[in-house]
Tab-separated table of C-alpha atoms and ligand atoms in Angstrom:
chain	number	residue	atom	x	y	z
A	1	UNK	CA	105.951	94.433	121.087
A	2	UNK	CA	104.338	91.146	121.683
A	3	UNK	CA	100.903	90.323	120.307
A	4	UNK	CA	98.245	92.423	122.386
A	5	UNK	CA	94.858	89.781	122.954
A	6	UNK	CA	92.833	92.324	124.758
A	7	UNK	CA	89.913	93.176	122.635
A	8	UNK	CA	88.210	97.428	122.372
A	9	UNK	CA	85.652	96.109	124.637
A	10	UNK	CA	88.293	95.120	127.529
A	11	UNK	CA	90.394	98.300	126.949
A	12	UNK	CA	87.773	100.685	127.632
A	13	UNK	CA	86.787	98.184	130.632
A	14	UNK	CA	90.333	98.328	132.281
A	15	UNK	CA	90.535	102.122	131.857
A	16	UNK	CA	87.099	102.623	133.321
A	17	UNK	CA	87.857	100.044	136.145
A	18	UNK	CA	90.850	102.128	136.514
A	19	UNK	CA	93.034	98.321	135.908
A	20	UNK	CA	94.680	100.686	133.557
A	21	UNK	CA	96.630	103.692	135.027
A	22	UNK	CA	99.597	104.794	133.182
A	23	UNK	CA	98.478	105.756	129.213
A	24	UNK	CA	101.172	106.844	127.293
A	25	UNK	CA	100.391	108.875	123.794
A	26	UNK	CA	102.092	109.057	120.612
A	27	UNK	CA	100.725	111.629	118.959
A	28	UNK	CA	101.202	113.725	114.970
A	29	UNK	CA	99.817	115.942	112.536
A	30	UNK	CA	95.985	114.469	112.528
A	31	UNK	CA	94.944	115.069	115.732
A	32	UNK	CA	95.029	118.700	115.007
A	33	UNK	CA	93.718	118.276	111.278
A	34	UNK	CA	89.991	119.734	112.568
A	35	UNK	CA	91.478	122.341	114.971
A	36	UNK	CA	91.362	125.019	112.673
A	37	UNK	CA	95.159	125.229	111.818
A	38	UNK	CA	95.534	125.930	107.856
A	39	UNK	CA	96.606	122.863	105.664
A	40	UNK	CA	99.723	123.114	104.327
A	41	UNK	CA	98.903	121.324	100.793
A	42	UNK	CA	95.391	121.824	100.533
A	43	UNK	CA	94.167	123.200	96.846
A	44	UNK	CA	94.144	126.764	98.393
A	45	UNK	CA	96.559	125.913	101.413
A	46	UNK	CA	99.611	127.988	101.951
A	47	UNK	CA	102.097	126.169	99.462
A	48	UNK	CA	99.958	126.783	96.277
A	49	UNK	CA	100.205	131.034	97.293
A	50	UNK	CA	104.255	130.175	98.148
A	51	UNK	CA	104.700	129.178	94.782
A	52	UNK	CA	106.529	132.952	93.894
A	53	UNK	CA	109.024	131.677	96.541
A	54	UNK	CA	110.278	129.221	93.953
A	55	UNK	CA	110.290	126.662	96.900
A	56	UNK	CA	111.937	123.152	94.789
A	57	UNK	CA	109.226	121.143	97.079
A	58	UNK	CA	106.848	122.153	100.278
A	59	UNK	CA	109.024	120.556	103.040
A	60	UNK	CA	112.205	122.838	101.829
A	61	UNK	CA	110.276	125.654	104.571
A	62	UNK	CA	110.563	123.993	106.998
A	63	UNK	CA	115.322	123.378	106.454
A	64	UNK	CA	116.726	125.090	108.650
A	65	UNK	CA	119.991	125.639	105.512
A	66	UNK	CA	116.922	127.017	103.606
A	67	UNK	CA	115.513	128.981	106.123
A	68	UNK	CA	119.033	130.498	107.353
A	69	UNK	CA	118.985	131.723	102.911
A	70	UNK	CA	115.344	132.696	102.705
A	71	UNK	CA	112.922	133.377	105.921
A	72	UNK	CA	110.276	134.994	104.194
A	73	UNK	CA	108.411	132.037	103.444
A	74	UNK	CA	108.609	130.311	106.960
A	75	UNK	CA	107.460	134.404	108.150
A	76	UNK	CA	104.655	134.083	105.838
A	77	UNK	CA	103.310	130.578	107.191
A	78	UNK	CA	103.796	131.718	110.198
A	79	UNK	CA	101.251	135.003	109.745
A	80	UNK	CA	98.828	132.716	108.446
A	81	UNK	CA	99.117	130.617	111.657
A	82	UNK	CA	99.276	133.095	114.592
A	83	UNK	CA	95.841	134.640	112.185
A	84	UNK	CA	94.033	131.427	112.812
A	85	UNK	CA	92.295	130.571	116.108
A	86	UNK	CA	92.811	127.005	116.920
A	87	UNK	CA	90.692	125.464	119.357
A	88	UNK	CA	91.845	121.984	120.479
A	89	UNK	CA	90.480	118.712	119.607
A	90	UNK	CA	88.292	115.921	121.030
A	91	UNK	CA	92.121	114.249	120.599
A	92	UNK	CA	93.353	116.563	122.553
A	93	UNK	CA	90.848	117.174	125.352
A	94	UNK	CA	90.722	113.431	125.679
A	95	UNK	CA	94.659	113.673	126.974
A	96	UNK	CA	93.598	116.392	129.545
A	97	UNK	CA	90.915	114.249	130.885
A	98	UNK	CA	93.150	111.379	130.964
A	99	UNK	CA	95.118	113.347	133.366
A	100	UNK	CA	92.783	114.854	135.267
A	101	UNK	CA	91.430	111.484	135.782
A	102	UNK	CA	94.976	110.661	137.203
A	103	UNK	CA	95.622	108.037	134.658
A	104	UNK	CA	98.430	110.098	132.337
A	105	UNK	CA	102.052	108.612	131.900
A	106	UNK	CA	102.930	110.908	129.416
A	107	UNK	CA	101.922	112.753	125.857
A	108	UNK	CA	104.911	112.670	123.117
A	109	UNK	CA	104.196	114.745	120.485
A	110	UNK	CA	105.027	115.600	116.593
A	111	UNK	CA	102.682	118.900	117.056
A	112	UNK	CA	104.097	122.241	117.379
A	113	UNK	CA	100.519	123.743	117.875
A	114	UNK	CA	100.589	122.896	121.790
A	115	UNK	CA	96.951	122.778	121.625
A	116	UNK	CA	97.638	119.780	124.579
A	117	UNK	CA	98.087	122.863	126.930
A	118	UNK	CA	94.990	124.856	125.806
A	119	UNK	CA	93.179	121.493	126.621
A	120	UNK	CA	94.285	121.299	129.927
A	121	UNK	CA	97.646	119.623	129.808
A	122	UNK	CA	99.811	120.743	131.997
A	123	UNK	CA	103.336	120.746	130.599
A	124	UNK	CA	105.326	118.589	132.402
A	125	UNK	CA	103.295	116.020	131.138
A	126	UNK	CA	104.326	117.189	127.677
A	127	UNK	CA	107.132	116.457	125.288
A	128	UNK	CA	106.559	118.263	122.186
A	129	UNK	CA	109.515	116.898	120.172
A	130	UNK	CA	109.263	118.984	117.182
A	131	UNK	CA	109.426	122.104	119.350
A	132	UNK	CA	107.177	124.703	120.105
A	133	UNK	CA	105.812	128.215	119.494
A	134	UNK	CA	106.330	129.074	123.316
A	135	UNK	CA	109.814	130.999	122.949
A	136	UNK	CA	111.813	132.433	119.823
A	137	UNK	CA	115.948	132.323	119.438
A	138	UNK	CA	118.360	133.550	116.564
A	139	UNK	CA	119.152	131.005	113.947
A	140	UNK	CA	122.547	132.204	113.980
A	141	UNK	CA	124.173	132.387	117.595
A	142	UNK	CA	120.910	130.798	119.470
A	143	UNK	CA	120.233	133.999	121.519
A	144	UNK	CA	116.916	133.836	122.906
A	145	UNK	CA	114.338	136.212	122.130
A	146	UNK	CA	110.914	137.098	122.835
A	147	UNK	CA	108.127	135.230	120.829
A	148	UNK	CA	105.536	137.807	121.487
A	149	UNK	CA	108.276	140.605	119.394
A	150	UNK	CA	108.824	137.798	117.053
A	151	UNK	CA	105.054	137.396	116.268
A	152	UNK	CA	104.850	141.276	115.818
A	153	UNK	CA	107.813	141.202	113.560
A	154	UNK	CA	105.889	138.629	111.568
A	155	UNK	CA	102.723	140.471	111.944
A	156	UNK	CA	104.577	143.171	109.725
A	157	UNK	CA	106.322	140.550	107.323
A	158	UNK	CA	109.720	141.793	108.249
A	159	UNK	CA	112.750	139.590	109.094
A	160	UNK	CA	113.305	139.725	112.935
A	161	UNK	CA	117.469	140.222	113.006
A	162	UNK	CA	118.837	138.913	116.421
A	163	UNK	CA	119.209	141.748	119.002
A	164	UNK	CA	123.038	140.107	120.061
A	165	UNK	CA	124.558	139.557	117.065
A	166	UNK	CA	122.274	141.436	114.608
A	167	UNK	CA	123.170	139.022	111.884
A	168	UNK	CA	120.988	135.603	112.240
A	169	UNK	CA	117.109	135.920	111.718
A	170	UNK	CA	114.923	135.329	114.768
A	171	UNK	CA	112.861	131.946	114.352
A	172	UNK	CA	110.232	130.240	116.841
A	173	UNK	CA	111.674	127.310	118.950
A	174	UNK	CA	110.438	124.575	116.672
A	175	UNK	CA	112.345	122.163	115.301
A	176	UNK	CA	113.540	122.822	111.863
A	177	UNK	CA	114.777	119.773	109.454
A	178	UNK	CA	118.469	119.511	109.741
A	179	UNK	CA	117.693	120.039	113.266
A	180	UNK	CA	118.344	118.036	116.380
A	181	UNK	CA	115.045	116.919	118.420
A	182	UNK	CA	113.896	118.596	121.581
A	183	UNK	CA	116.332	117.483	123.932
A	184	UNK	CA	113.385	116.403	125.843
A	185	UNK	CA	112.713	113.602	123.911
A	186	UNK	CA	115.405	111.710	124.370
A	187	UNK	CA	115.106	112.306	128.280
A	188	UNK	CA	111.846	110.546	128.281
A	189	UNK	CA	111.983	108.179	125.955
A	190	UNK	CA	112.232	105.687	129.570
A	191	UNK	CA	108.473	106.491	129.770
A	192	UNK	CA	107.265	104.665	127.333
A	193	UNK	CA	108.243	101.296	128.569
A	194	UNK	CA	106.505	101.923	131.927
A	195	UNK	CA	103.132	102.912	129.994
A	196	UNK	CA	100.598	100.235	130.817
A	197	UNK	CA	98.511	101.159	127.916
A	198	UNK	CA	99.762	103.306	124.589
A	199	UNK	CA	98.180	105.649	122.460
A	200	UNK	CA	98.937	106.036	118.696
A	201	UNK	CA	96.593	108.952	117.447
A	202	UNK	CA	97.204	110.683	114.252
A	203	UNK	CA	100.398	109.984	113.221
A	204	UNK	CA	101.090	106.704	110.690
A	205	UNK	CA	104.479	106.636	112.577
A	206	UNK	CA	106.683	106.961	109.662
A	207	UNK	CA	109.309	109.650	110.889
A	208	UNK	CA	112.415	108.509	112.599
A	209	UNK	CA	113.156	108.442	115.032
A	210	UNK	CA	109.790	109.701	116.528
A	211	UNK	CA	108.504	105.943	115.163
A	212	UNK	CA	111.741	104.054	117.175
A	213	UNK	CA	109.183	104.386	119.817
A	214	UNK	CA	107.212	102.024	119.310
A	215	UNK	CA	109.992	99.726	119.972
A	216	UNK	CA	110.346	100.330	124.048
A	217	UNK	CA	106.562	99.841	124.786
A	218	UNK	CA	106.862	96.690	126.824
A	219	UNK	CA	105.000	93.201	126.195
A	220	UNK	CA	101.566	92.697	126.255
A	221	UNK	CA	100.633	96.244	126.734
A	222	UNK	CA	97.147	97.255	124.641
A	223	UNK	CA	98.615	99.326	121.879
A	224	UNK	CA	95.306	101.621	120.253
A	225	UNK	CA	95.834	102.922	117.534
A	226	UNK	CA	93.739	105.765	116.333
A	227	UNK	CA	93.825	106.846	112.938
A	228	UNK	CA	92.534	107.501	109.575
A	229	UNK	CA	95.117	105.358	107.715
A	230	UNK	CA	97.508	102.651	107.984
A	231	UNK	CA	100.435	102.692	110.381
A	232	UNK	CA	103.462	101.778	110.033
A	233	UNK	CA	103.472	98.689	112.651
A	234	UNK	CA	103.354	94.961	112.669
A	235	UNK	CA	99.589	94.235	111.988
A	236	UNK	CA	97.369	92.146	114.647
A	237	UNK	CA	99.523	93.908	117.563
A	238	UNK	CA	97.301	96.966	117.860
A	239	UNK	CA	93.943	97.830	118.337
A	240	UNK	CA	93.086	99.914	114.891
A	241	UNK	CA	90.314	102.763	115.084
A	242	UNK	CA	89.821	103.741	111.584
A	243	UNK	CA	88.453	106.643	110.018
A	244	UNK	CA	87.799	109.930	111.616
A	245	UNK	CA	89.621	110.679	115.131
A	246	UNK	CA	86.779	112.852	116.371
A	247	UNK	CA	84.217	110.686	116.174
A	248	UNK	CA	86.793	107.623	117.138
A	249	UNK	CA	87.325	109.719	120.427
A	250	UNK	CA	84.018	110.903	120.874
A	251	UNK	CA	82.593	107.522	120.933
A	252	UNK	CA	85.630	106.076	123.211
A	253	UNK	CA	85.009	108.629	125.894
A	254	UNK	CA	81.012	107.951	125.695
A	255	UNK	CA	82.253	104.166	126.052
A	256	UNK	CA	84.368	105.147	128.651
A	257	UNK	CA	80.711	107.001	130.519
A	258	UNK	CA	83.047	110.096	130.286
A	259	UNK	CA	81.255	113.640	129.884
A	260	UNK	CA	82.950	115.870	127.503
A	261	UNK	CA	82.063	119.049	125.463
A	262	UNK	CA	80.755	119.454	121.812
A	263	UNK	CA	83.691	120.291	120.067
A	264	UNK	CA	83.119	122.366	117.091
A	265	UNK	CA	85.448	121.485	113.877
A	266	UNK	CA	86.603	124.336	112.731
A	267	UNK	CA	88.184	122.765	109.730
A	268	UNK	CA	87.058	119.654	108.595
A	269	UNK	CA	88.966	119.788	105.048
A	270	UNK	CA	86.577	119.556	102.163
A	271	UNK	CA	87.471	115.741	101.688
A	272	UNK	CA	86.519	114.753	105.127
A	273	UNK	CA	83.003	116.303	104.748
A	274	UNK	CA	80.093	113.643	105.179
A	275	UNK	CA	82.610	110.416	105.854
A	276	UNK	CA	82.506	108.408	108.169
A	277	UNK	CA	80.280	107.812	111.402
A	278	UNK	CA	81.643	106.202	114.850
A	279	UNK	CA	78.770	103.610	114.089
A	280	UNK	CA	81.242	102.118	111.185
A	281	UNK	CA	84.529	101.267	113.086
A	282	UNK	CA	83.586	98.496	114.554
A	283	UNK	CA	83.428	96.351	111.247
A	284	UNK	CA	85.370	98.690	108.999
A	285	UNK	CA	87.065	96.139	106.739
A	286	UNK	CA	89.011	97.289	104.071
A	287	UNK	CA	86.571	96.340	101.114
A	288	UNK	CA	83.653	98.388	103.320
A	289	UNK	CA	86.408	101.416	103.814
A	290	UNK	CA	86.964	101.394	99.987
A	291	UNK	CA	82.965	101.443	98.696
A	292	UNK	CA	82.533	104.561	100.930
A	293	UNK	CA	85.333	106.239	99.645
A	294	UNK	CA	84.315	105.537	96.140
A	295	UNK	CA	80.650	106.637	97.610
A	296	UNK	CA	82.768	109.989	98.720
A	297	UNK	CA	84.610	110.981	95.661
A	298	UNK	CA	83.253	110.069	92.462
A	299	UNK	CA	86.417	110.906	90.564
A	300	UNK	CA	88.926	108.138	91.112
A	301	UNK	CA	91.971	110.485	90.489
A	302	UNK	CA	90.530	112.671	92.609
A	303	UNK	CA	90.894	110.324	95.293
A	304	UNK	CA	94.636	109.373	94.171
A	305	UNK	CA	95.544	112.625	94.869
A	306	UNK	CA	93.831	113.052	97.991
A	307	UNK	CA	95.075	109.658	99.675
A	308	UNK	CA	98.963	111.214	98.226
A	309	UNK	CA	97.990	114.587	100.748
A	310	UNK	CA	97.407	112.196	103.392
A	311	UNK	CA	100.874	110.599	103.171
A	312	UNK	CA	102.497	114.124	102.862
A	313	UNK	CA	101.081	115.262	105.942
A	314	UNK	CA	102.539	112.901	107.959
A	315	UNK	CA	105.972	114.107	107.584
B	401	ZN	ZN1	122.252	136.034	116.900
């Protein structure tokens, strides 16, 4: 990537002018953060009440070695998942009006939630390279089953055994650790370089080699970052939004003279409540980012241990 000089102000004018008409996104975890999926690591989130599972840390669910041993925890996250009602975020409504405004390349993304489809996606403009909830298979011999059986069998708590081989445990299409990615990804990976504008919303691009990328966007393409944290890129050659992706969105598509609906946040996690406002990105420096934070939490360990969650969810 080359240094970027286009400023927020000449983005938003391109895309509006329509100069701009092949956005590419990168997307993770925290664009879905206020969708109403649980938190994994949140005080009362799942892995505190998977404890009795003896897990040796939180990410050993989601091994597929582990999970081919033990699938009663993965069954139990899952429960907790399918009970929830996610509704999709400005993030991801933003995408679907991108495309319906005929000026989608292509959405890459970390999420297994495929709330890009409830948003109005349509899937072939959708590489979901963790996997997805759409279709179930053995973890044994790879027979395909039916995810709407495998939801009831987690709906009862009890192992799914594969209807072929009636050894392996049925397990959702996503992609486990030890896993290879969607084969997708790699077969669209020649998108990015013909993206005339990128995307980078709530991921800090850590995980290889979902952050290789980053890599094939071509020169002097506006790179916009939007996230609540740091990303792992060479600085000055992206736009950074800071701070809360709602509101980042919300006031980028009222930039933009785009209508779009109120989008109610189902689960704004208790550390989010009463930060930031879209007023504050344009001069968010990191001094001003720190006061407010201190503002936030009063207890300075407190705020260790939240900024530590915010790592972990990246994963
Ligand atoms: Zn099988």
């Amino acid at each position: 990537m080359e240094e970027v000089n286009l400023s927020y102000k000449e983005v938003v004018e391109k895309i509006k002018s329509k100069k701009i008409n092949n956005i590419l996104f990168l997307t993770g975890a925290g664009i879905s953060t206020s969708s109403g999926i649980p938190d994994f690591r949140s005080p009362n989130g799942l892995y505190s009440r998977l404890q009795k599972y003896n897990l040796e840390y939180p990410e050993q669910i989601f091994e597929i070695n582990y999970f081919k041993k033990n699938q009663m925890p993965f069954y139990e996250m899952d429960k907790e998942f399918f009970s929830n009602k996610p509704h999709f975020t400005s993030a991801h409504y933003f995408m679907a009006e991108v495309y319906r405004r005929e000026q989608l390349l292509y959405v890459f993304s970390q999420n297994v939630d495929g709330l890009e489809l409830e948003a109005g996606l349509p899937l072939q403009k959708l590489c979901q390279v963790h996997g997805n909830y759409r279709g179930a298979k053995c973890s044994k011999c790879g027979f395909k089953h039916d995810i709407i059986k495998y939801k009831e069998f987690v709906q009862q708590q009890v192992i799914y055994k594969c209807e072929s081989c009636k050894r392996g445990a049925v397990r959702p299409n996503v992609v486990f650790f030890g896993e290879r990615l969607d084969k997708e990804f790699a077969k669209n990976t020649y998108k990015i370089a013909a993206a005339d504008c990128v995307f980078i919303m709530g991921t800090s691009m850590q995980v290889a080699p979902f952050n290789l990328t980053v890599d094939k966007i071509s020169k002097n393409v506006p790179v916009i970052v939007v996230n609540r944290d740091m990303v792992y890129l060479p600085e000055n050659k992206y736009i950074h939004l800071k701070n809360d992706i709602d509101d980042n969105i919300e006031k980028l598509m009222t930039d933009l003279g785009w209508d779009f609906p109120k989008i109610e946040r189902n689960y704004p996690p208790k550390w989010f409540s009463g930060s930031s406002t879209s007023e504050k990105n344009e001069e968010s420096d990191e001094e001003e980012e720190k006061q407010d934070k201190e503002k936030i939490y009063e207890n300075q360990e407190e705020l260790k241990n939240i900024e530590q969650k915010f790592e972990d969810l990246n994963f």
